[in-house]
Amino acid sequence: MVAVLVLAAGCGGGGDDGGTAVATTAAPTSAAPATGPTVQPALAAPDLDAVAVRLQEVARLERPTAMAVRPGDDAIYVTEKSGRVRQVLRGQGGGQPSLAGGAVLDLSGQVSNGSEQGLLGLTFSPDGGTLYVNYTDTAGDTRVVEYAFDRGRADPGSRRELLFVDQPFANHNGGEVAFGPDGRLYIGLGDGGSQRDPNNNGQNLGTLLGKILRIDPAPSRGAPYTVPTDNPFVGRPGARPEIFAYGLRNPWRFTWDRQTKDLWIADVGQNRWEEIDFVPAGSPAGANFGWSLMDSRHPLKGGNPAGAILPIFEYDHGGGRCTVIGGHVYRGSAIPALRGAYLFADYCSGQVWALAQEGGRVTDDRELDVGQRALIQSFGEDASGEHYVLTTSGVFRLVAR
């Protein structure tokens, strides 16, 4: 199945009958990532019974994979798998989808285009002056690169490579790159590929594979970036100090709730289960999510490691499902009943779900009827908290119906 999918992140074949979804409680642990203050505002729960939404076409693009917004900029920016970053003016769309502007950065010819490879991640620095991309190069290895951004374009001459990671296989590349609420740069990497994590990278703190990394992109002492001194494995013998969380198969995607600062991770499973992990704001750093001793809540190569976090939600591959596509917690104003729900999708089935939680326990979840099904590759969130769905053919805004 992997060869058929554009970004089906190592889903594998086969599945369970019945297509059940299981909500679980995120186990308390002393090893969860720190994501912000522990005091959270009292928020109204989403009313999923009242949600009626549809997808409104915004722009037709070639296999878009990621979306970002730039502070003080009215455009949205979208990566195409083949290597281009395109600008789309916000407010375009409706009945007449816009054509995106020219490429603000073109890495075509530098990017591999295998099933799960390509230009996979995009973000801007908090001041908007720098653009960061995460892509697989022509050899299939991961590169995270920084460019100065000014007057609507990235400057190719300013290219500075922050990170290079050798990828042993062509799948499970991760691809997320994002600034967290703490202003640090977070990078998602899969376990290196193949099936069942043959090199046991997920639980190996000596490799960056199967991890979420946390760095300061400023150079330091001849290195292209700085490792924050409060990272959880700084000073531990044999551990890479960049690691912030581990035990992940292929985190596609991870995001923070812009209001509560809780962390959500959609981690692509093996051939039976897809999982969503939840880490409340203020939890200590160094989370272990169990892969490859566990596949979601199910033993794979042993059992759940001590202190590991179990997923808050899982679903199986029944009904043609194959690969979880992580989204964001909705904090916009256009769909009030959806506010506070986490959105996610499945690549193969094209289903979109909303999930509500309280205290780390799912209180409601359901599929949203968005009016169509498509091969969904990613989600986006604009500066006002409105949500976008990226399919293999273009960008759509989620709007009230």
XYZ file of C-alpha atoms in Angstrom:
401
model
C 0.000 0.000 0.000
C 2.830 2.422 0.759
C 3.853 2.720 -2.886
C 0.359 3.796 -3.864
C -0.034 6.609 -1.381
C 1.295 10.115 -1.740
C 1.977 10.654 1.939
C 0.475 7.597 3.608
C 3.059 7.551 6.313
C 3.995 3.907 6.528
C 0.512 2.552 7.047
C 1.171 -1.072 6.099
C -1.487 -3.477 4.907
C -4.379 -5.311 6.453
C -6.802 -4.130 9.087
C -9.357 -5.051 11.664
C -13.007 -5.698 10.977
C -15.650 -3.325 12.205
C -13.726 -0.039 12.095
C -13.922 0.742 15.785
C -12.536 3.857 17.402
C -11.430 3.736 21.010
C -11.095 6.731 23.313
C -8.631 6.400 26.155
C -7.196 8.417 28.988
C -3.731 9.886 28.679
C -1.825 8.222 31.483
C -0.225 10.655 33.923
C 3.522 10.480 33.761
C 6.610 12.328 34.863
C 7.934 12.140 31.316
C 5.606 14.306 29.245
C 6.794 17.315 27.208
C 6.611 20.728 28.837
C 4.317 22.845 26.724
C 3.365 25.883 28.789
C 1.831 27.078 32.038
C -0.170 24.692 34.172
C -2.963 27.178 34.883
C -5.532 27.033 32.102
C -8.567 29.223 31.470
C -12.084 27.912 31.949
C -13.303 27.159 28.453
C -16.687 26.179 27.116
C -16.814 22.635 25.754
C -17.451 22.182 22.028
C -20.985 21.181 21.036
C -20.324 18.611 18.339
C -24.055 17.906 17.924
C -24.454 21.435 16.581
C -21.524 21.402 14.158
C -22.406 21.700 10.462
C -19.457 22.384 8.177
C -18.276 22.116 4.600
C -15.070 22.588 2.637
C -14.699 25.779 0.609
C -12.063 25.632 -2.095
C -9.353 28.264 -1.697
C -6.626 27.325 -4.184
C -5.701 24.526 -6.538
C -2.159 23.363 -5.910
C 0.009 20.395 -6.781
C -0.035 17.959 -3.843
C 0.165 20.473 -0.983
C 1.750 19.064 2.159
C 2.004 21.825 4.782
C 0.734 25.319 5.516
C 2.075 28.208 7.562
C 1.260 31.819 8.263
C 3.740 34.650 8.692
C 3.304 37.271 11.423
C 1.917 40.515 10.051
C 1.256 38.973 6.622
C -2.196 38.608 5.066
C -1.192 35.579 2.964
C -1.015 31.907 3.769
C 1.965 29.883 2.588
C 1.700 26.313 1.364
C 4.327 23.737 0.419
C 3.943 21.530 -2.617
C 5.412 18.060 -2.331
C 7.656 18.565 -5.356
C 9.581 21.399 -3.686
C 7.794 24.728 -4.046
C 6.495 27.089 -1.352
C 3.511 29.008 -2.745
C 1.771 32.135 -1.487
C -2.035 32.270 -1.380
C -3.739 35.535 -0.485
C -6.153 35.144 2.381
C -9.729 35.965 1.515
C -9.545 34.473 -1.964
C -11.718 31.469 -2.719
C -15.476 31.104 -2.391
C -17.103 30.078 -5.641
C -13.991 30.902 -7.669
C -10.839 29.280 -6.302
C -7.752 31.423 -6.665
C -4.566 30.552 -8.417
C -1.731 30.723 -5.933
C 1.018 33.189 -6.604
C 4.459 32.267 -7.828
C 6.818 30.243 -5.724
C 8.404 32.210 -2.883
C 10.928 29.379 -2.650
C 11.598 26.684 -5.240
C 13.569 23.591 -4.224
C 12.507 21.554 -7.251
C 15.427 19.367 -8.264
C 16.716 19.260 -4.697
C 13.818 17.224 -3.291
C 13.067 13.508 -3.603
C 9.554 12.564 -4.655
C 9.012 9.047 -3.352
C 5.710 8.085 -1.761
C 6.361 9.656 1.651
C 9.172 11.969 0.599
C 9.244 15.554 -0.606
C 8.945 19.038 0.835
C 7.121 18.114 4.042
C 7.236 20.970 6.545
C 7.205 24.763 6.705
C 7.219 27.441 9.384
C 8.234 31.057 9.933
C 10.191 32.511 12.808
C 8.130 34.444 15.383
C 9.329 37.750 13.883
C 8.505 36.622 10.336
C 12.011 37.291 9.042
C 13.065 33.694 8.546
C 11.519 30.709 6.781
C 12.261 27.102 7.746
C 11.605 24.010 5.639
C 11.879 20.285 6.310
C 12.398 18.102 3.231
C 13.959 14.910 1.955
C 16.819 15.518 -0.467
C 17.475 13.590 -3.687
C 19.185 10.849 -1.675
C 16.109 10.534 0.558
C 17.726 12.056 3.647
C 16.151 14.724 5.862
C 17.324 18.306 5.762
C 16.028 21.222 7.819
C 17.063 24.502 6.224
C 16.678 28.180 7.077
C 16.206 31.080 4.628
C 15.950 34.819 5.173
C 12.511 36.042 4.089
C 11.875 39.593 2.905
C 9.607 41.383 0.412
C 7.506 38.297 -0.123
C 10.292 35.894 -1.033
C 12.891 33.650 0.528
C 16.469 34.545 -0.368
C 18.130 31.408 -1.857
C 21.535 32.930 -1.207
C 20.862 32.991 2.536
C 20.427 29.201 2.741
C 21.719 27.802 6.030
C 21.346 24.142 6.911
C 20.414 23.461 10.513
C 20.050 19.699 10.480
C 20.897 16.697 8.329
C 19.596 13.225 9.243
C 20.429 10.079 7.303
C 17.266 8.115 6.507
C 17.848 4.341 6.277
C 14.580 3.720 4.399
C 12.310 5.764 2.133
C 9.346 6.028 4.508
C 8.623 7.443 7.984
C 10.409 10.735 7.416
C 8.299 12.783 9.815
C 8.453 16.259 8.345
C 6.977 18.622 10.923
C 8.867 21.812 11.752
C 7.196 24.347 14.027
C 7.902 26.926 16.689
C 6.344 25.991 20.014
C 4.722 28.297 22.570
C 8.135 28.634 24.227
C 9.728 30.078 21.068
C 11.879 26.998 20.446
C 11.981 25.175 17.107
C 10.506 21.656 17.162
C 11.273 19.057 14.479
C 9.466 15.752 13.953
C 11.288 12.652 12.701
C 9.924 9.184 12.032
C 11.665 6.002 13.118
C 13.647 5.616 9.884
C 11.160 3.466 8.018
C 10.500 -0.089 6.942
C 8.138 -2.092 9.203
C 8.193 -2.798 12.938
C 11.113 -0.398 13.508
C 13.831 -2.934 12.547
C 16.617 -0.868 14.111
C 14.615 -0.168 17.286
C 15.128 3.557 16.837
C 11.961 4.569 18.649
C 13.323 3.650 22.077
C 16.972 4.475 21.342
C 17.964 7.837 22.799
C 21.220 7.693 20.853
C 19.497 8.476 17.541
C 17.298 11.350 16.398
C 14.952 9.000 14.540
C 11.531 8.376 16.080
C 11.705 11.625 18.035
C 10.503 15.183 18.406
C 13.507 17.482 18.688
C 13.701 20.885 20.367
C 16.379 23.390 19.425
C 17.176 27.087 19.305
C 18.039 27.769 15.642
C 20.700 30.321 16.575
C 24.224 29.015 15.872
C 26.429 28.295 18.859
C 30.131 27.439 19.215
C 30.497 26.433 15.584
C 27.303 24.365 15.557
C 24.392 25.417 13.325
C 21.958 25.493 16.253
C 21.898 25.678 20.033
C 20.596 22.934 22.294
C 18.492 24.479 25.081
C 19.997 23.655 28.444
C 16.591 22.622 29.816
C 16.084 19.854 27.252
C 15.366 16.622 29.140
C 18.386 14.570 28.051
C 21.113 17.187 28.186
C 24.101 15.643 29.957
C 22.782 12.063 29.889
C 25.506 9.722 28.541
C 24.594 8.146 25.227
C 21.536 10.365 24.660
C 21.166 13.024 21.994
C 20.535 16.332 23.788
C 18.245 17.617 21.011
C 15.573 15.039 21.915
C 12.438 16.373 23.534
C 10.111 13.369 23.182
C 10.590 9.827 21.874
C 8.914 6.505 21.175
C 7.218 7.743 17.981
C 6.720 5.898 14.708
C 5.949 8.783 12.363
C 4.466 11.936 13.937
C 2.395 13.472 11.115
C 1.547 16.095 12.581
C 1.971 17.692 16.019
C 0.413 21.000 17.084
C -0.288 23.066 20.175
C -3.684 24.366 21.207
C -3.146 28.102 20.761
C -5.246 28.878 23.838
C -4.302 26.190 26.389
C -0.836 25.272 24.988
C -1.669 21.551 25.228
C 0.300 19.406 22.778
C -1.419 17.048 20.301
C 0.469 14.443 18.257
C -0.961 12.254 15.504
C 1.393 9.278 15.219
C 0.952 6.974 12.230
C 0.599 3.343 13.249
C 1.737 0.008 11.876
C -0.934 -1.967 9.995
C -3.825 -2.013 12.468
C -3.999 1.093 14.668
C -3.695 4.864 14.352
C -3.098 6.940 17.461
C -3.486 10.451 18.805
C -1.396 11.505 21.788
C -2.256 14.314 24.172
C 0.110 16.068 26.573
C -1.340 18.733 28.885
C 0.432 22.059 29.134
C 2.937 22.210 31.949
C 3.848 18.507 31.865
C 7.557 17.816 32.344
C 9.731 17.106 29.314
C 11.030 13.803 27.980
C 7.846 11.920 27.030
C 8.037 8.317 25.830
C 5.087 7.318 23.631
C 5.987 3.631 23.554
C 6.861 2.782 19.955
C 8.050 0.169 19.007
C 7.445 -1.774 22.202
C 3.843 -0.678 21.747
C 1.716 0.089 18.706
C -0.840 2.527 20.066
C -2.276 0.760 23.165
C -1.244 -2.700 21.966
C 1.972 -4.625 22.719
C 4.197 -5.097 19.676
C 7.709 -5.969 20.847
C 7.076 -6.300 24.540
C 4.903 -4.039 26.630
C 4.389 -0.463 27.616
C 7.620 1.043 28.966
C 7.466 2.369 32.512
C 5.998 5.866 32.568
C 5.121 5.903 28.864
C 2.104 7.863 27.668
C -0.729 5.898 26.117
C -2.769 7.574 23.384
C -5.849 9.554 24.266
C -7.558 8.111 21.170
C -7.025 5.338 18.653
C -8.868 3.928 15.663
C -8.380 0.838 13.536
C -8.028 0.269 9.801
C -11.576 -0.936 9.225
C -13.568 0.736 6.478
C -10.529 1.388 4.310
C -8.732 3.634 6.803
C -4.936 3.591 6.829
C -3.107 6.711 8.057
C -3.921 9.386 10.618
C -3.469 12.997 9.515
C -3.133 15.296 12.503
C -4.730 18.722 12.685
C -5.292 21.489 15.230
C -7.619 22.431 18.039
C -10.186 24.773 16.524
C -10.077 28.251 18.103
C -11.661 30.283 15.318
C -14.906 32.249 15.389
C -16.664 31.085 12.202
C -17.864 27.768 13.720
C -18.608 28.466 17.411
C -19.889 24.951 18.219
C -16.559 23.469 17.109
C -14.407 25.707 19.304
C -12.108 23.634 21.508
C -12.323 20.412 19.457
C -9.261 18.742 17.971
C -9.566 17.983 14.248
C -7.919 15.105 12.435
C -8.469 12.953 9.359
C -7.577 9.661 7.707
C -5.682 9.760 4.434
C -7.236 6.749 2.700
C -10.876 7.153 3.726
C -10.972 10.957 3.556
C -12.916 11.087 6.826
C -12.579 14.134 9.076
C -13.194 13.849 12.823
C -13.596 16.195 15.754
C -12.564 15.122 19.234
C -13.320 16.816 22.561
C -11.458 16.138 25.797
C -11.551 17.195 29.401
C -8.777 16.398 31.844
C -7.034 14.118 29.354
C -10.132 12.006 28.748
C -12.191 12.018 25.546
C -15.699 13.326 26.196
C -16.992 13.259 22.620
C -15.816 12.299 19.150
C -17.488 12.011 15.794
C -16.993 12.165 12.072
C -17.786 15.519 10.486
C -19.755 15.593 7.256
C -17.683 18.081 5.251
C -19.602 17.498 2.023
C -16.914 15.495 0.229
C -14.138 13.015 0.752
C -10.663 13.501 -0.602
C -7.105 12.329 -0.034
C -6.252 14.631 2.881
C -2.547 15.234 3.427
C -2.456 17.905 6.117
C -4.277 20.685 7.955
C -3.500 24.352 8.417
C -4.478 27.113 10.826
C -4.457 30.806 10.004
C -3.752 33.755 12.294
C -7.407 34.016 13.347
C -7.708 30.333 14.231
C -9.677 29.281 11.147
C -8.853 25.881 9.704
C -7.761 24.665 6.301
C -7.673 21.167 4.829
C -4.933 20.271 2.361
C -5.851 17.553 -0.135
C -3.861 16.122 -3.023
C -5.507 18.677 -5.331
C -5.610 21.880 -3.328
C -6.379 23.921 -0.223
C -9.853 24.155 1.318
C -11.162 26.304 4.157
C -13.441 24.726 6.755
C -16.563 26.901 6.941
C -20.028 26.738 8.500
C -22.784 25.084 6.506
